[in-house]
Amino acid sequence: QKEVEQNSGPLSVPEGAIASLNCTYSDRGSQSFFWYRQYSGKSPELIMFIYSNGDKEDGRFTAQLNKASQYVSLLIRDSQPSDSATYLCAVNPSGGATNKLIFGTGTLLAVQP
Amino acid sequence: DGGITQSPKYLFRKEGQNVTLSCEQNLNHDAMYWYRQDPGQGLRLIYYSQIVNDFQKGDIAEGYSVSREKKESFPLTVTSAQKNPTAFYLCASSIARYRPSTDTQYFGPGTRLTVL
């Protein structure tokens, strides 16, 4: 079982819709969770992070964490064609004893105009 | 401007050659990292350094070497022992002075290495 799993996609949504990206992780002791956006040929850029169960909102982005079910999701409201990219989920495992991250393989999001 | 720079952007290597990828940051971050990304795969950790003059192997360190003589710099050498070096190489840094679990990594623009 992979440590951090994401559906590779592509996830196709129409412009203006809500895009929902999901990530599951295997280490129950994981402490913190990060979402990065990566445009084709570019490096990852941080969107947001979440540490506590529940929702965290930042503009059009909402991260949702459920530690009991071991999943974290990213919602993008009012999706725009410029949101088309690969979204990487990253997890800090091992009870937070180190600052190493484990990355998923990413979900490709395509927002259709 | 504060940030992380990597050079060169593109690098071509002949088989059997060693090459060194540069990574510099002026964010005053303590920790620096090197990742490799292959098509369809996630980022895999090669080496990381929490402090000057100290570094640890990541998950795929074989065929690579690093040094951390200055806080701002963390060069990566891809040696001829690395059997499949063609990949996108990403350098990252983080503050690392507080709780490790909340440490956030920021990435440089990357170097695309191709072996001819």
PDB file of C-alpha atoms in Angstrom:
ATOM      1  CA  GLN A   1       0.000   0.000   0.000  1.00  0.00           C
ATOM      2  CA  LYS A   2       1.354   3.389  -0.993  1.00  0.00           C
ATOM      3  CA  GLU A   3       1.894   5.784   1.881  1.00  0.00           C
ATOM      4  CA  VAL A   4       0.070   8.668   0.199  1.00  0.00           C
ATOM      5  CA  GLU A   5      -2.475   7.904  -2.502  1.00  0.00           C
ATOM      6  CA  GLN A   6      -4.149  10.169  -4.995  1.00  0.00           C
ATOM      7  CA  ASN A   7      -6.261   9.442  -8.031  1.00  0.00           C
ATOM      8  CA  SER A   8      -4.087  10.391 -10.999  1.00  0.00           C
ATOM      9  CA  GLY A   9      -7.058  11.734 -12.964  1.00  0.00           C
ATOM     10  CA  PRO A  10      -7.550  13.637 -15.097  1.00  0.00           C
ATOM     11  CA  LEU A  11     -10.384  15.202 -13.151  1.00  0.00           C
ATOM     12  CA  SER A  12     -12.370  17.300 -15.573  1.00  0.00           C
ATOM     13  CA  VAL A  13     -14.736  20.002 -14.305  1.00  0.00           C
ATOM     14  CA  PRO A  14     -16.512  22.854 -16.082  1.00  0.00           C
ATOM     15  CA  GLU A  15     -15.527  26.431 -15.396  1.00  0.00           C
ATOM     16  CA  GLY A  16     -17.276  27.780 -12.314  1.00  0.00           C
ATOM     17  CA  ALA A  17     -17.828  24.367 -10.740  1.00  0.00           C
ATOM     18  CA  ILE A  18     -16.335  22.983  -7.539  1.00  0.00           C
ATOM     19  CA  ALA A  19     -13.341  20.699  -8.001  1.00  0.00           C
ATOM     20  CA  SER A  20     -12.816  18.102  -5.288  1.00  0.00           C
ATOM     21  CA  LEU A  21      -9.394  16.503  -4.948  1.00  0.00           C
ATOM     22  CA  ASN A  22      -8.824  13.655  -2.526  1.00  0.00           C
ATOM     23  CA  CYS A  23      -5.826  12.132  -0.797  1.00  0.00           C
ATOM     24  CA  THR A  24      -5.544   9.172   1.577  1.00  0.00           C
ATOM     25  CA  TYR A  25      -2.573   8.280   3.739  1.00  0.00           C
ATOM     26  CA  SER A  26      -1.488   5.165   5.571  1.00  0.00           C
ATOM     27  CA  ASP A  27       0.422   6.484   8.620  1.00  0.00           C
ATOM     28  CA  ARG A  28      -2.143   7.120  11.339  1.00  0.00           C
ATOM     29  CA  GLY A  29       0.433   9.180  13.246  1.00  0.00           C
ATOM     30  CA  SER A  30       0.686  11.775  10.489  1.00  0.00           C
ATOM     31  CA  GLN A  31       0.557  15.287  11.849  1.00  0.00           C
ATOM     32  CA  SER A  32       0.421  17.781   9.014  1.00  0.00           C
ATOM     33  CA  PHE A  33      -0.810  17.869   5.459  1.00  0.00           C
ATOM     34  CA  PHE A  34       0.078  20.071   2.536  1.00  0.00           C
ATOM     35  CA  TRP A  35      -1.388  20.788  -0.878  1.00  0.00           C
ATOM     36  CA  TYR A  36       0.867  21.932  -3.705  1.00  0.00           C
ATOM     37  CA  ARG A  37      -0.082  22.983  -7.224  1.00  0.00           C
ATOM     38  CA  GLN A  38       2.265  22.118 -10.082  1.00  0.00           C
ATOM     39  CA  TYR A  39       1.806  23.500 -13.569  1.00  0.00           C
ATOM     40  CA  SER A  40       3.228  21.441 -16.407  1.00  0.00           C
ATOM     41  CA  GLY A  41       7.005  21.822 -16.561  1.00  0.00           C
ATOM     42  CA  LYS A  42       7.131  23.965 -13.426  1.00  0.00           C
ATOM     43  CA  SER A  43       7.963  23.361  -9.781  1.00  0.00           C
ATOM     44  CA  PRO A  44       5.364  22.798  -7.042  1.00  0.00           C
ATOM     45  CA  GLU A  45       3.967  25.847  -5.268  1.00  0.00           C
ATOM     46  CA  LEU A  46       2.319  25.680  -1.874  1.00  0.00           C
ATOM     47  CA  ILE A  47      -1.427  26.269  -1.808  1.00  0.00           C
ATOM     48  CA  MET A  48      -2.195  25.567   1.811  1.00  0.00           C
ATOM     49  CA  PHE A  49      -1.548  23.336   4.791  1.00  0.00           C
ATOM     50  CA  ILE A  50      -3.768  21.874   7.486  1.00  0.00           C
ATOM     51  CA  TYR A  51      -2.962  20.361  10.865  1.00  0.00           C
ATOM     52  CA  SER A  52      -6.301  19.957  12.648  1.00  0.00           C
ATOM     53  CA  ASN A  53      -9.411  17.983  11.850  1.00  0.00           C
ATOM     54  CA  GLY A  54     -12.059  19.955  10.033  1.00  0.00           C
ATOM     55  CA  ASP A  55     -12.025  22.598   7.354  1.00  0.00           C
ATOM     56  CA  LYS A  56      -9.569  25.371   6.596  1.00  0.00           C
ATOM     57  CA  GLU A  57     -10.497  28.015   4.041  1.00  0.00           C
ATOM     58  CA  ASP A  58      -8.230  30.333   2.062  1.00  0.00           C
ATOM     59  CA  GLY A  59      -9.963  32.261  -0.684  1.00  0.00           C
ATOM     60  CA  ARG A  60     -11.407  29.803  -3.213  1.00  0.00           C
ATOM     61  CA  PHE A  61      -9.564  26.893  -1.612  1.00  0.00           C
ATOM     62  CA  THR A  62     -10.775  24.748   1.286  1.00  0.00           C
ATOM     63  CA  ALA A  63      -8.744  21.932   2.804  1.00  0.00           C
ATOM     64  CA  GLN A  64     -10.619  19.254   4.729  1.00  0.00           C
ATOM     65  CA  LEU A  65      -8.927  16.848   7.126  1.00  0.00           C
ATOM     66  CA  ASN A  66     -10.370  13.711   8.688  1.00  0.00           C
ATOM     67  CA  LYS A  67      -7.676  11.948  10.707  1.00  0.00           C
ATOM     68  CA  ALA A  68      -9.987   9.131  11.807  1.00  0.00           C
ATOM     69  CA  SER A  69     -10.624   8.172   8.184  1.00  0.00           C
ATOM     70  CA  GLN A  70      -7.086   9.131   7.124  1.00  0.00           C
ATOM     71  CA  TYR A  71      -7.997  11.391   4.260  1.00  0.00           C
ATOM     72  CA  VAL A  72      -7.449  14.971   3.325  1.00  0.00           C
ATOM     73  CA  SER A  73      -9.182  16.785   0.505  1.00  0.00           C
ATOM     74  CA  LEU A  74      -8.901  20.059  -1.358  1.00  0.00           C
ATOM     75  CA  LEU A  75     -11.954  21.861  -2.691  1.00  0.00           C
ATOM     76  CA  ILE A  76     -11.583  24.561  -5.315  1.00  0.00           C
ATOM     77  CA  ARG A  77     -14.658  26.744  -5.671  1.00  0.00           C
ATOM     78  CA  ASP A  78     -15.493  28.663  -8.841  1.00  0.00           C
ATOM     79  CA  SER A  79     -12.869  26.695 -10.786  1.00  0.00           C
ATOM     80  CA  GLN A  80     -11.050  28.629 -13.496  1.00  0.00           C
ATOM     81  CA  PRO A  81      -9.097  27.368 -16.508  1.00  0.00           C
ATOM     82  CA  SER A  82      -5.983  28.760 -14.775  1.00  0.00           C
ATOM     83  CA  ASP A  83      -6.531  26.171 -12.018  1.00  0.00           C
ATOM     84  CA  SER A  84      -5.709  23.421 -14.531  1.00  0.00           C
ATOM     85  CA  ALA A  85      -2.621  21.765 -13.064  1.00  0.00           C
ATOM     86  CA  THR A  86      -1.458  18.747 -11.104  1.00  0.00           C
ATOM     87  CA  TYR A  87      -2.256  18.925  -7.395  1.00  0.00           C
ATOM     88  CA  LEU A  88       0.169  17.176  -5.071  1.00  0.00           C
ATOM     89  CA  CYS A  89      -0.758  16.032  -1.589  1.00  0.00           C
ATOM     90  CA  ALA A  90       2.097  15.809   0.928  1.00  0.00           C
ATOM     91  CA  VAL A  91       2.035  14.330   4.404  1.00  0.00           C
ATOM     92  CA  ASN A  92       4.355  14.668   7.375  1.00  0.00           C
ATOM     93  CA  PRO A  93       4.357  11.143   8.867  1.00  0.00           C
ATOM     94  CA  SER A  94       6.108   9.564  11.833  1.00  0.00           C
ATOM     95  CA  GLY A  95       4.224  11.488  14.475  1.00  0.00           C
ATOM     96  CA  GLY A  96       5.828  14.718  13.374  1.00  0.00           C
ATOM     97  CA  ALA A  97       9.263  13.727  14.665  1.00  0.00           C
ATOM     98  CA  THR A  98      10.943  14.913  11.476  1.00  0.00           C
ATOM     99  CA  ASN A  99      10.165  17.497   8.833  1.00  0.00           C
ATOM    100  CA  LYS A 100      10.350  15.030   5.960  1.00  0.00           C
ATOM    101  CA  LEU A 101       7.356  14.904   3.655  1.00  0.00           C
ATOM    102  CA  ILE A 102       5.864  12.018   1.727  1.00  0.00           C
ATOM    103  CA  PHE A 103       4.280  13.066  -1.571  1.00  0.00           C
ATOM    104  CA  GLY A 104       1.476  11.493  -3.528  1.00  0.00           C
ATOM    105  CA  THR A 105       1.748  11.154  -7.292  1.00  0.00           C
ATOM    106  CA  GLY A 106      -0.694  13.996  -7.874  1.00  0.00           C
ATOM    107  CA  THR A 107      -4.100  14.494  -9.462  1.00  0.00           C
ATOM    108  CA  LEU A 108      -4.336  16.253 -12.808  1.00  0.00           C
ATOM    109  CA  LEU A 109      -7.172  18.770 -12.846  1.00  0.00           C
ATOM    110  CA  ALA A 110      -8.560  20.060 -16.131  1.00  0.00           C
ATOM    111  CA  VAL A 111     -11.015  22.960 -15.966  1.00  0.00           C
ATOM    112  CA  GLN A 112     -13.022  23.223 -19.167  1.00  0.00           C
ATOM    113  CA  PRO A 113     -13.970  26.755 -20.352  1.00  0.00           C
TER     114      PRO A 113
ATOM    115  CA  ASP B   1      13.914  39.302  -3.902  1.00  0.00           C
ATOM    116  CA  GLY B   2      13.806  36.392  -1.475  1.00  0.00           C
ATOM    117  CA  GLY B   3      13.645  32.933  -2.896  1.00  0.00           C
ATOM    118  CA  ILE B   4      15.272  29.748  -4.048  1.00  0.00           C
ATOM    119  CA  THR B   5      17.299  29.623  -7.237  1.00  0.00           C
ATOM    120  CA  GLN B   6      18.455  26.578  -9.138  1.00  0.00           C
ATOM    121  CA  SER B   7      20.855  26.440 -12.023  1.00  0.00           C
ATOM    122  CA  PRO B   8      21.076  25.518 -14.735  1.00  0.00           C
ATOM    123  CA  LYS B   9      17.461  25.234 -15.861  1.00  0.00           C
ATOM    124  CA  TYR B  10      18.352  22.533 -18.389  1.00  0.00           C
ATOM    125  CA  LEU B  11      21.396  20.261 -18.279  1.00  0.00           C
ATOM    126  CA  PHE B  12      22.591  17.630 -20.687  1.00  0.00           C
ATOM    127  CA  ARG B  13      25.065  14.996 -19.616  1.00  0.00           C
ATOM    128  CA  LYS B  14      26.900  12.296 -21.416  1.00  0.00           C
ATOM    129  CA  GLU B  15      26.931   8.870 -19.859  1.00  0.00           C
ATOM    130  CA  GLY B  16      29.823   8.449 -17.454  1.00  0.00           C
ATOM    131  CA  GLN B  17      30.031  12.120 -16.520  1.00  0.00           C
ATOM    132  CA  ASN B  18      29.435  13.648 -13.120  1.00  0.00           C
ATOM    133  CA  VAL B  19      27.369  16.829 -13.037  1.00  0.00           C
ATOM    134  CA  THR B  20      26.599  19.272 -10.235  1.00  0.00           C
ATOM    135  CA  LEU B  21      23.263  21.033  -9.812  1.00  0.00           C
ATOM    136  CA  SER B  22      23.228  24.294  -7.924  1.00  0.00           C
ATOM    137  CA  CYS B  23      20.672  25.336  -5.304  1.00  0.00           C
ATOM    138  CA  GLU B  24      20.847  28.662  -3.442  1.00  0.00           C
ATOM    139  CA  GLN B  25      18.363  30.267  -1.060  1.00  0.00           C
ATOM    140  CA  ASN B  26      18.262  33.680   0.625  1.00  0.00           C
ATOM    141  CA  LEU B  27      15.276  32.937   2.864  1.00  0.00           C
ATOM    142  CA  ASN B  28      17.465  32.282   5.914  1.00  0.00           C
ATOM    143  CA  HIS B  29      16.061  28.761   6.051  1.00  0.00           C
ATOM    144  CA  ASP B  30      17.958  26.139   8.014  1.00  0.00           C
ATOM    145  CA  ALA B  31      16.815  23.047   6.131  1.00  0.00           C
ATOM    146  CA  MET B  32      17.304  22.211   2.474  1.00  0.00           C
ATOM    147  CA  TYR B  33      16.193  19.240   0.409  1.00  0.00           C
ATOM    148  CA  TRP B  34      16.731  17.600  -2.960  1.00  0.00           C
ATOM    149  CA  TYR B  35      13.957  15.712  -4.718  1.00  0.00           C
ATOM    150  CA  ARG B  36      13.714  13.885  -7.987  1.00  0.00           C
ATOM    151  CA  GLN B  37      10.528  13.786 -10.054  1.00  0.00           C
ATOM    152  CA  ASP B  38       9.913  11.320 -12.865  1.00  0.00           C
ATOM    153  CA  PRO B  39       6.879  11.407 -15.187  1.00  0.00           C
ATOM    154  CA  GLY B  40       3.795  10.040 -13.470  1.00  0.00           C
ATOM    155  CA  GLN B  41       5.574   9.697 -10.145  1.00  0.00           C
ATOM    156  CA  GLY B  42       5.579  11.706  -6.984  1.00  0.00           C
ATOM    157  CA  LEU B  43       8.550  13.555  -5.587  1.00  0.00           C
ATOM    158  CA  ARG B  44      11.196  11.273  -4.131  1.00  0.00           C
ATOM    159  CA  LEU B  45      13.660  12.546  -1.527  1.00  0.00           C
ATOM    160  CA  ILE B  46      17.336  12.213  -2.427  1.00  0.00           C
ATOM    161  CA  TYR B  47      19.130  14.052   0.399  1.00  0.00           C
ATOM    162  CA  TYR B  48      18.250  16.600   3.021  1.00  0.00           C
ATOM    163  CA  SER B  49      20.151  18.840   5.382  1.00  0.00           C
ATOM    164  CA  GLN B  50      18.850  20.329   8.612  1.00  0.00           C
ATOM    165  CA  ILE B  51      21.902  22.419   9.365  1.00  0.00           C
ATOM    166  CA  VAL B  52      25.233  23.457   7.911  1.00  0.00           C
ATOM    167  CA  ASN B  53      27.836  20.680   7.641  1.00  0.00           C
ATOM    168  CA  ASP B  54      25.234  17.979   8.224  1.00  0.00           C
ATOM    169  CA  PHE B  55      23.054  16.033   5.806  1.00  0.00           C
ATOM    170  CA  GLN B  56      21.146  12.738   5.664  1.00  0.00           C
ATOM    171  CA  LYS B  57      20.271  10.304   2.927  1.00  0.00           C
ATOM    172  CA  GLY B  58      16.731  10.234   1.691  1.00  0.00           C
ATOM    173  CA  ASP B  59      14.936   7.358   0.018  1.00  0.00           C
ATOM    174  CA  ILE B  60      16.980   7.271  -3.211  1.00  0.00           C
ATOM    175  CA  ALA B  61      20.485   8.552  -2.334  1.00  0.00           C
ATOM    176  CA  GLU B  62      22.465   5.976  -4.331  1.00  0.00           C
ATOM    177  CA  GLY B  63      24.457   7.613  -7.120  1.00  0.00           C
ATOM    178  CA  TYR B  64      24.132  11.111  -5.658  1.00  0.00           C
ATOM    179  CA  SER B  65      26.254  13.235  -3.313  1.00  0.00           C
ATOM    180  CA  VAL B  66      25.735  16.579  -1.598  1.00  0.00           C
ATOM    181  CA  SER B  67      27.541  19.111   0.548  1.00  0.00           C
ATOM    182  CA  ARG B  68      26.331  21.841   2.895  1.00  0.00           C
ATOM    183  CA  GLU B  69      29.246  24.161   3.573  1.00  0.00           C
ATOM    184  CA  LYS B  70      27.100  27.292   3.677  1.00  0.00           C
ATOM    185  CA  LYS B  71      23.594  27.860   4.978  1.00  0.00           C
ATOM    186  CA  GLU B  72      22.530  29.337   1.653  1.00  0.00           C
ATOM    187  CA  SER B  73      23.837  26.593  -0.621  1.00  0.00           C
ATOM    188  CA  PHE B  74      23.124  22.885  -1.084  1.00  0.00           C
ATOM    189  CA  PRO B  75      24.634  21.563  -4.341  1.00  0.00           C
ATOM    190  CA  LEU B  76      23.769  18.118  -5.642  1.00  0.00           C
ATOM    191  CA  THR B  77      26.217  16.015  -7.659  1.00  0.00           C
ATOM    192  CA  VAL B  78      24.795  13.336  -9.908  1.00  0.00           C
ATOM    193  CA  THR B  79      27.558  10.796 -10.311  1.00  0.00           C
ATOM    194  CA  SER B  80      28.163   8.256 -13.046  1.00  0.00           C
ATOM    195  CA  ALA B  81      26.984   5.617 -10.584  1.00  0.00           C
ATOM    196  CA  GLN B  82      23.395   6.860 -10.952  1.00  0.00           C
ATOM    197  CA  LYS B  83      22.020   4.470 -13.554  1.00  0.00           C
ATOM    198  CA  ASN B  84      18.995   6.438 -14.684  1.00  0.00           C
ATOM    199  CA  PRO B  85      19.620  10.122 -13.946  1.00  0.00           C
ATOM    200  CA  THR B  86      17.276  11.674 -16.513  1.00  0.00           C
ATOM    201  CA  ALA B  87      14.664  13.469 -14.398  1.00  0.00           C
ATOM    202  CA  PHE B  88      13.408  16.793 -13.072  1.00  0.00           C
ATOM    203  CA  TYR B  89      15.401  17.771  -9.971  1.00  0.00           C
ATOM    204  CA  LEU B  90      13.822  20.006  -7.376  1.00  0.00           C
ATOM    205  CA  CYS B  91      15.464  21.773  -4.476  1.00  0.00           C
ATOM    206  CA  ALA B  92      13.399  22.922  -1.501  1.00  0.00           C
ATOM    207  CA  SER B  93      14.019  24.701   1.777  1.00  0.00           C
ATOM    208  CA  SER B  94      12.214  25.187   5.067  1.00  0.00           C
ATOM    209  CA  ILE B  95      12.662  27.164   8.279  1.00  0.00           C
ATOM    210  CA  ALA B  96      13.050  24.015  10.440  1.00  0.00           C
ATOM    211  CA  ARG B  97      13.530  25.976  13.682  1.00  0.00           C
ATOM    212  CA  TYR B  98      10.147  25.154  15.197  1.00  0.00           C
ATOM    213  CA  ARG B  99       8.011  22.028  15.446  1.00  0.00           C
ATOM    214  CA  PRO B 100       9.048  19.642  12.659  1.00  0.00           C
ATOM    215  CA  SER B 101       5.463  18.623  12.020  1.00  0.00           C
ATOM    216  CA  THR B 102       4.520  22.166  10.995  1.00  0.00           C
ATOM    217  CA  ASP B 103       7.606  22.865   8.895  1.00  0.00           C
ATOM    218  CA  THR B 104       6.658  24.022   5.390  1.00  0.00           C
ATOM    219  CA  GLN B 105       8.814  23.369   2.344  1.00  0.00           C
ATOM    220  CA  TYR B 106       9.150  25.813  -0.548  1.00  0.00           C
ATOM    221  CA  PHE B 107      10.534  24.813  -3.914  1.00  0.00           C
ATOM    222  CA  GLY B 108      12.969  26.273  -6.385  1.00  0.00           C
ATOM    223  CA  PRO B 109      12.221  26.305 -10.131  1.00  0.00           C
ATOM    224  CA  GLY B 110      13.973  22.992 -10.818  1.00  0.00           C
ATOM    225  CA  THR B 111      16.653  21.629 -13.124  1.00  0.00           C
ATOM    226  CA  ARG B 112      15.778  19.259 -15.930  1.00  0.00           C
ATOM    227  CA  LEU B 113      18.634  16.801 -16.471  1.00  0.00           C
ATOM    228  CA  THR B 114      18.872  14.711 -19.609  1.00  0.00           C
ATOM    229  CA  VAL B 115      21.448  12.016 -20.205  1.00  0.00           C
ATOM    230  CA  LEU B 116      22.438  11.724 -23.844  1.00  0.00           C
TER     231      LEU B 116
END
